[in-house]
XYZ file of C-alpha atoms in Angstrom:
395
model
C -68.652 18.693 47.579
C -68.829 14.896 47.373
C -70.043 12.708 50.246
C -67.552 12.118 53.056
C -67.832 8.348 52.655
C -66.987 8.666 48.965
C -63.905 10.778 49.703
C -62.264 7.773 51.352
C -63.419 5.433 48.622
C -62.013 7.683 45.914
C -58.734 8.040 47.805
C -58.450 4.266 48.078
C -59.705 3.528 44.582
C -58.923 0.065 43.254
C -55.248 -0.566 42.544
C -56.387 -3.262 40.128
C -58.213 -0.786 37.935
C -55.396 1.729 38.230
C -52.897 -0.858 37.000
C -55.235 -1.884 34.173
C -55.443 1.739 33.062
C -51.650 1.924 33.223
C -51.512 -1.083 30.912
C -53.666 0.726 28.378
C -51.378 3.739 28.552
C -48.229 1.657 28.082
C -49.800 -0.284 25.216
C -50.325 3.001 23.385
C -46.611 3.712 23.703
C -44.975 0.310 23.230
C -47.690 -1.731 21.509
C -50.069 -4.157 23.195
C -47.833 -7.145 22.374
C -44.962 -5.585 24.341
C -46.931 -4.967 27.530
C -47.379 -7.848 29.975
C -50.523 -6.872 31.809
C -51.425 -9.303 34.606
C -53.621 -6.817 36.463
C -57.258 -7.602 35.717
C -59.230 -10.862 35.860
C -60.679 -10.230 32.418
C -60.865 -13.604 30.580
C -58.954 -13.753 27.318
C -60.908 -16.889 26.371
C -63.896 -16.107 24.124
C -67.357 -17.119 25.285
C -68.378 -20.619 24.116
C -70.121 -20.852 20.746
C -73.328 -21.877 22.532
C -73.486 -18.363 24.019
C -73.353 -16.705 20.603
C -75.918 -19.165 19.245
C -78.238 -18.482 22.172
C -78.021 -14.720 21.688
C -78.744 -14.968 17.964
C -81.663 -17.354 18.527
C -83.194 -15.193 21.242
C -82.879 -11.968 19.282
C -84.325 -13.563 16.144
C -87.128 -15.579 17.715
C -88.309 -13.631 20.780
C -90.693 -10.705 20.919
C -88.302 -7.791 21.591
C -90.801 -6.119 23.900
C -90.719 -9.223 26.066
C -87.005 -9.908 25.653
C -85.893 -6.415 26.632
C -88.644 -5.502 29.083
C -88.733 -5.585 32.869
C -89.217 -8.937 34.563
C -92.440 -9.259 36.571
C -90.397 -10.017 39.674
C -87.235 -8.109 40.513
C -85.725 -11.527 41.255
C -85.819 -12.474 37.576
C -87.637 -14.713 35.120
C -89.338 -17.637 36.950
C -88.373 -20.139 34.240
C -84.705 -19.083 34.391
C -84.636 -19.419 38.163
C -86.276 -22.849 37.946
C -83.730 -23.981 35.370
C -80.825 -22.858 37.560
C -82.293 -24.590 40.615
C -82.728 -27.817 38.631
C -79.159 -27.633 37.351
C -77.756 -27.113 40.856
C -79.824 -30.002 42.209
C -78.491 -32.317 39.533
C -74.881 -31.264 40.066
C -74.720 -30.987 43.845
C -77.603 -33.139 45.127
C -79.364 -30.109 46.587
C -83.114 -29.463 46.829
C -83.598 -25.917 45.603
C -86.586 -24.551 43.719
C -86.878 -21.446 41.592
C -87.938 -19.349 44.549
C -84.530 -19.928 46.158
C -82.813 -18.167 43.244
C -82.450 -14.398 42.817
C -80.932 -13.277 39.522
C -78.281 -10.601 40.061
C -76.105 -8.116 38.232
C -73.035 -10.316 38.521
C -71.499 -11.588 41.741
C -70.747 -8.019 42.864
C -74.399 -7.058 42.479
C -75.385 -10.207 44.359
C -73.069 -9.451 47.279
C -74.456 -5.933 47.530
C -78.026 -7.246 47.440
C -77.449 -9.749 50.231
C -75.444 -7.356 52.402
C -78.130 -4.688 51.923
C -80.684 -7.282 53.021
C -78.758 -8.364 56.127
C -76.569 -5.600 57.519
C -77.535 -3.016 60.115
C -75.094 -0.172 60.909
C -72.317 -1.507 63.130
C -72.833 -5.157 62.202
C -69.597 -7.022 61.570
C -68.664 -8.944 58.428
C -65.656 -11.262 58.611
C -63.333 -11.879 55.662
C -60.224 -14.046 55.446
C -57.131 -12.252 54.140
C -56.099 -12.234 51.407
C -59.526 -11.283 50.084
C -61.026 -9.368 47.159
C -60.605 -5.765 48.285
C -64.093 -4.697 47.251
C -65.518 -6.679 50.191
C -64.527 -3.744 52.365
C -66.353 -1.248 50.152
C -69.425 -3.454 49.847
C -69.621 -3.765 53.649
C -69.041 -0.045 54.100
C -71.874 0.677 51.661
C -74.301 -0.394 54.411
C -72.309 0.990 57.363
C -71.085 -2.441 58.380
C -67.633 -3.139 59.814
C -65.270 -5.478 57.994
C -63.259 -7.663 60.364
C -60.120 -9.215 58.865
C -58.644 -12.585 59.699
C -54.911 -12.244 59.111
C -53.370 -14.225 56.251
C -51.869 -17.662 56.691
C -48.943 -17.335 54.297
C -47.952 -21.001 54.598
C -50.836 -22.432 52.546
C -53.355 -19.533 52.524
C -56.100 -21.573 54.181
C -58.195 -19.734 56.806
C -56.750 -19.210 60.266
C -59.610 -20.870 62.097
C -58.223 -20.256 65.595
C -58.131 -16.510 64.958
C -61.528 -16.729 63.262
C -63.060 -18.322 66.365
C -61.629 -15.564 68.557
C -62.887 -12.721 66.355
C -66.534 -13.792 66.100
C -68.572 -11.527 68.387
C -72.257 -10.923 69.126
C -72.052 -8.264 66.393
C -70.930 -10.741 63.719
C -73.658 -10.908 61.090
C -71.893 -12.503 58.138
C -68.745 -14.321 57.064
C -67.564 -14.131 53.440
C -65.577 -16.978 51.928
C -64.236 -17.110 48.386
C -63.151 -20.502 47.057
C -61.475 -20.962 44.617
C -59.863 -17.876 46.010
C -58.983 -14.544 44.498
C -56.038 -13.771 44.746
C -54.366 -17.053 45.773
C -56.147 -19.716 43.697
C -56.504 -21.857 46.844
C -59.534 -24.144 47.159
C -60.857 -24.660 50.681
C -61.038 -28.379 51.431
C -64.119 -30.130 52.770
C -62.298 -30.602 56.082
C -61.676 -26.846 56.317
C -65.314 -26.058 55.518
C -66.560 -28.530 58.143
C -64.341 -26.982 60.810
C -65.415 -23.465 59.850
C -69.089 -24.487 59.935
C -68.684 -26.111 63.358
C -67.206 -22.910 64.772
C -70.067 -20.841 63.353
C -72.713 -23.230 64.696
C -71.165 -23.089 68.161
C -70.972 -19.294 68.117
C -74.593 -18.980 66.997
C -75.596 -21.107 69.960
C -73.330 -19.232 72.369
C -74.586 -15.771 71.385
C -78.155 -16.656 70.424
C -77.685 -14.908 67.058
C -77.828 -15.834 63.386
C -74.489 -15.710 61.560
C -74.685 -16.020 57.772
C -72.041 -17.655 55.624
C -71.802 -15.931 52.237
C -70.000 -18.028 49.637
C -68.688 -15.850 46.801
C -68.254 -18.264 43.875
C -67.355 -16.640 40.548
C -64.507 -19.146 40.096
C -66.342 -22.342 41.035
C -65.918 -23.928 37.601
C -62.197 -23.139 37.432
C -60.508 -25.922 39.426
C -57.555 -27.967 38.226
C -56.012 -31.412 38.697
C -59.324 -32.977 39.716
C -59.705 -30.756 42.794
C -63.283 -30.731 44.104
C -64.899 -27.503 45.275
C -67.358 -28.256 48.127
C -70.884 -26.837 47.791
C -71.258 -25.001 51.079
C -75.022 -25.177 51.644
C -74.508 -28.841 52.612
C -72.402 -27.977 55.643
C -74.123 -25.002 57.265
C -77.800 -24.062 57.187
C -77.326 -20.279 57.143
C -75.357 -20.360 53.881
C -76.043 -18.021 50.958
C -74.281 -18.559 47.635
C -73.377 -15.805 45.192
C -72.480 -16.946 41.687
C -71.445 -15.237 38.469
C -71.167 -16.418 34.866
C -68.402 -13.843 34.294
C -65.572 -16.364 34.444
C -67.231 -19.672 33.590
C -68.720 -18.326 30.332
C -66.285 -15.423 29.783
C -69.048 -12.833 30.217
C -67.624 -10.341 32.740
C -69.067 -7.294 31.019
C -72.565 -8.730 30.740
C -73.025 -8.655 34.525
C -75.145 -11.740 35.086
C -75.222 -14.035 38.102
C -77.483 -15.206 40.890
C -77.921 -15.685 44.636
C -79.014 -18.936 46.216
C -80.990 -18.458 49.446
C -81.971 -21.950 50.656
C -85.086 -22.722 52.682
C -82.807 -23.772 55.558
C -81.578 -20.189 56.023
C -83.116 -18.467 59.049
C -86.198 -16.426 58.081
C -85.580 -17.427 54.466
C -88.921 -16.119 53.212
C -88.248 -12.675 54.674
C -84.691 -12.735 53.355
C -85.858 -13.674 49.862
C -88.363 -10.807 49.947
C -85.651 -8.431 51.165
C -83.288 -9.521 48.374
C -86.033 -8.977 45.820
C -86.656 -5.443 47.103
C -82.924 -4.704 47.485
C -82.451 -5.582 43.812
C -84.910 -2.817 42.970
C -83.913 -0.100 45.420
C -80.184 -0.465 44.747
C -81.042 0.586 41.205
C -80.461 -2.754 39.490
C -84.266 -3.207 39.095
C -83.623 -6.675 37.637
C -80.678 -8.557 36.189
C -80.210 -7.996 32.416
C -83.110 -9.799 30.788
C -81.380 -10.911 27.598
C -78.519 -12.376 29.596
C -80.913 -14.196 31.925
C -82.339 -15.969 28.884
C -78.867 -16.608 27.461
C -77.496 -18.325 30.547
C -80.659 -20.415 30.822
C -79.673 -21.986 27.503
C -76.021 -22.402 28.554
C -76.255 -24.027 31.977
C -74.665 -27.223 30.655
C -71.800 -25.423 28.896
C -68.392 -26.588 30.041
C -65.508 -24.275 30.772
C -62.432 -25.018 28.671
C -59.869 -25.327 31.440
C -57.065 -26.325 29.076
C -56.353 -22.702 28.149
C -56.070 -21.524 31.747
C -54.253 -24.661 32.839
C -51.525 -24.217 30.214
C -51.047 -20.630 31.328
C -51.010 -21.718 34.970
C -48.360 -24.368 34.375
C -46.112 -22.211 32.199
C -46.271 -19.088 34.375
C -45.843 -20.994 37.637
C -42.916 -23.053 36.350
C -41.343 -20.046 34.654
C -41.468 -17.900 37.779
C -40.098 -20.702 39.944
C -37.186 -21.052 37.528
C -36.553 -17.324 37.917
C -36.292 -17.843 41.674
C -39.633 -16.382 42.717
C -41.593 -17.993 45.544
C -45.263 -18.889 45.049
C -47.745 -21.687 45.678
C -49.332 -23.474 42.757
C -52.975 -22.387 42.436
C -55.664 -25.093 42.585
C -58.322 -22.920 40.988
C -59.326 -19.512 39.579
C -56.757 -17.837 37.311
C -54.437 -15.997 39.666
C -50.901 -16.591 40.906
C -49.951 -15.038 44.252
C -46.215 -14.415 44.292
C -44.068 -13.432 47.255
C -42.346 -10.133 46.674
C -38.543 -10.339 46.943
C -38.683 -7.132 49.012
C -40.936 -6.320 51.956
C -42.590 -3.411 50.140
C -44.353 -5.153 47.278
C -45.401 -1.809 45.794
C -41.727 -1.106 45.165
C -41.524 -4.468 43.391
C -44.596 -3.608 41.281
C -42.987 -0.325 40.298
C -39.785 -2.137 39.354
C -41.841 -4.450 37.158
C -43.144 -1.475 35.181
C -39.639 -0.876 33.853
C -40.082 -4.144 31.962
C -43.731 -3.420 31.080
C -44.833 -6.051 33.625
C -47.983 -5.014 35.462
C -48.799 -6.704 38.774
C -51.239 -5.856 41.569
C -49.809 -5.310 45.073
C -50.946 -7.755 47.746
C -51.896 -4.898 50.068
C -54.940 -4.477 47.804
C -56.008 -7.873 49.171
C -54.989 -7.181 52.801
C -51.825 -9.225 52.339
C -48.761 -7.018 51.855
C -45.513 -8.578 50.747
C -47.112 -10.397 47.803
C -48.267 -9.550 44.288
C -51.109 -10.979 42.224
C -50.751 -12.036 38.597
C -53.926 -12.715 36.593
C -52.967 -15.380 34.047
C -56.225 -15.208 32.072
C -54.194 -13.571 29.312
C -53.048 -14.875 25.952
C -50.501 -17.675 26.041
C -48.167 -15.454 24.036
C -48.230 -12.925 26.875
C -47.164 -15.644 29.321
C -44.357 -16.917 27.093
C -43.029 -13.507 26.099
C -43.133 -12.171 29.654
C -40.794 -14.788 31.098
C -37.626 -13.242 29.676
C -38.686 -9.939 31.252
C -39.339 -11.644 34.585
C -35.793 -13.051 34.391
C -34.441 -9.554 33.929
C -36.571 -8.322 36.837
C -35.380 -11.215 39.026
C -31.738 -10.230 38.449
C -32.415 -7.007 40.326
C -33.265 -8.966 43.474
C -31.870 -12.502 43.337
């Protein structure tokens, strides 16, 4: 009785969520401390104190009718959007104003808003494997076609030669995610410049507009002094989607924003479309309390020390076990090569030791597994003996 499109989506439901649910089941049997669940990017770091203080202050001092009511514009509170634009300008030497900001229900809501605003049936959206698997569903929501660029398993940077070949007159958008989920790779400025040059040339060749959508929930999570380029500087038709889920440990609050610069083609129409899409997709507006909270927390700094310690200990521990992986530059994921071709078999073997990993085929990159190290440090430390036991089955 359900819609045909949903039948496929249900059949291919997220392996990440399935593994997370498996972790909950195993925890009920063996105890949470004996289950090593690396499935979900759910930060174990509590939100900064400034977030709690902001919530308390807002609830105590703001008229609840105003605080919990609809915003006048579906794009969000004007003062919040202005504050975000000012913050971005100070950090990245940009020239945004409040009108360039659309508050969204997290990065996922933002991606759906912008794809709803841009995509006609049959339009193509390019993504670089490995990529967050929901990109396919989001594109399919609007009858677009997701075009994959095959993974470069040497350093996991985009295959730009293949990218250039796969852009067609039907290409409407390109999604990039840096720092990347699932690899933790940060695209260098040189890579971004080359990608932008290809897109500019293809726009000219086909006489079309091709939009670069930068999905940035992990922007603040970069290690060892690595710089994450701000993409609007390199390509005019760039739209940025951001989320506070990771930077402020607020994944369940669903708050983020889109940046649609004036330089984007038909930016006024696109901003109007995004505003309407926010309403007709059923979001209506981003959560009002959380809009006000993040306005007060724009200068909050992410404590990278927690994630960095986990990154170092898990990476070094797995290398000592004999596993092959690259050291992530950002985000909080480790992408590990499976010791057998069928990484789902490897994931199943891990369950015997209560180790939960997500197969790389969920990210269009079979033969690898993803570990989310945004867990407690105790989980990292205690898991390593189990990884050693698992390694003995293959090494």
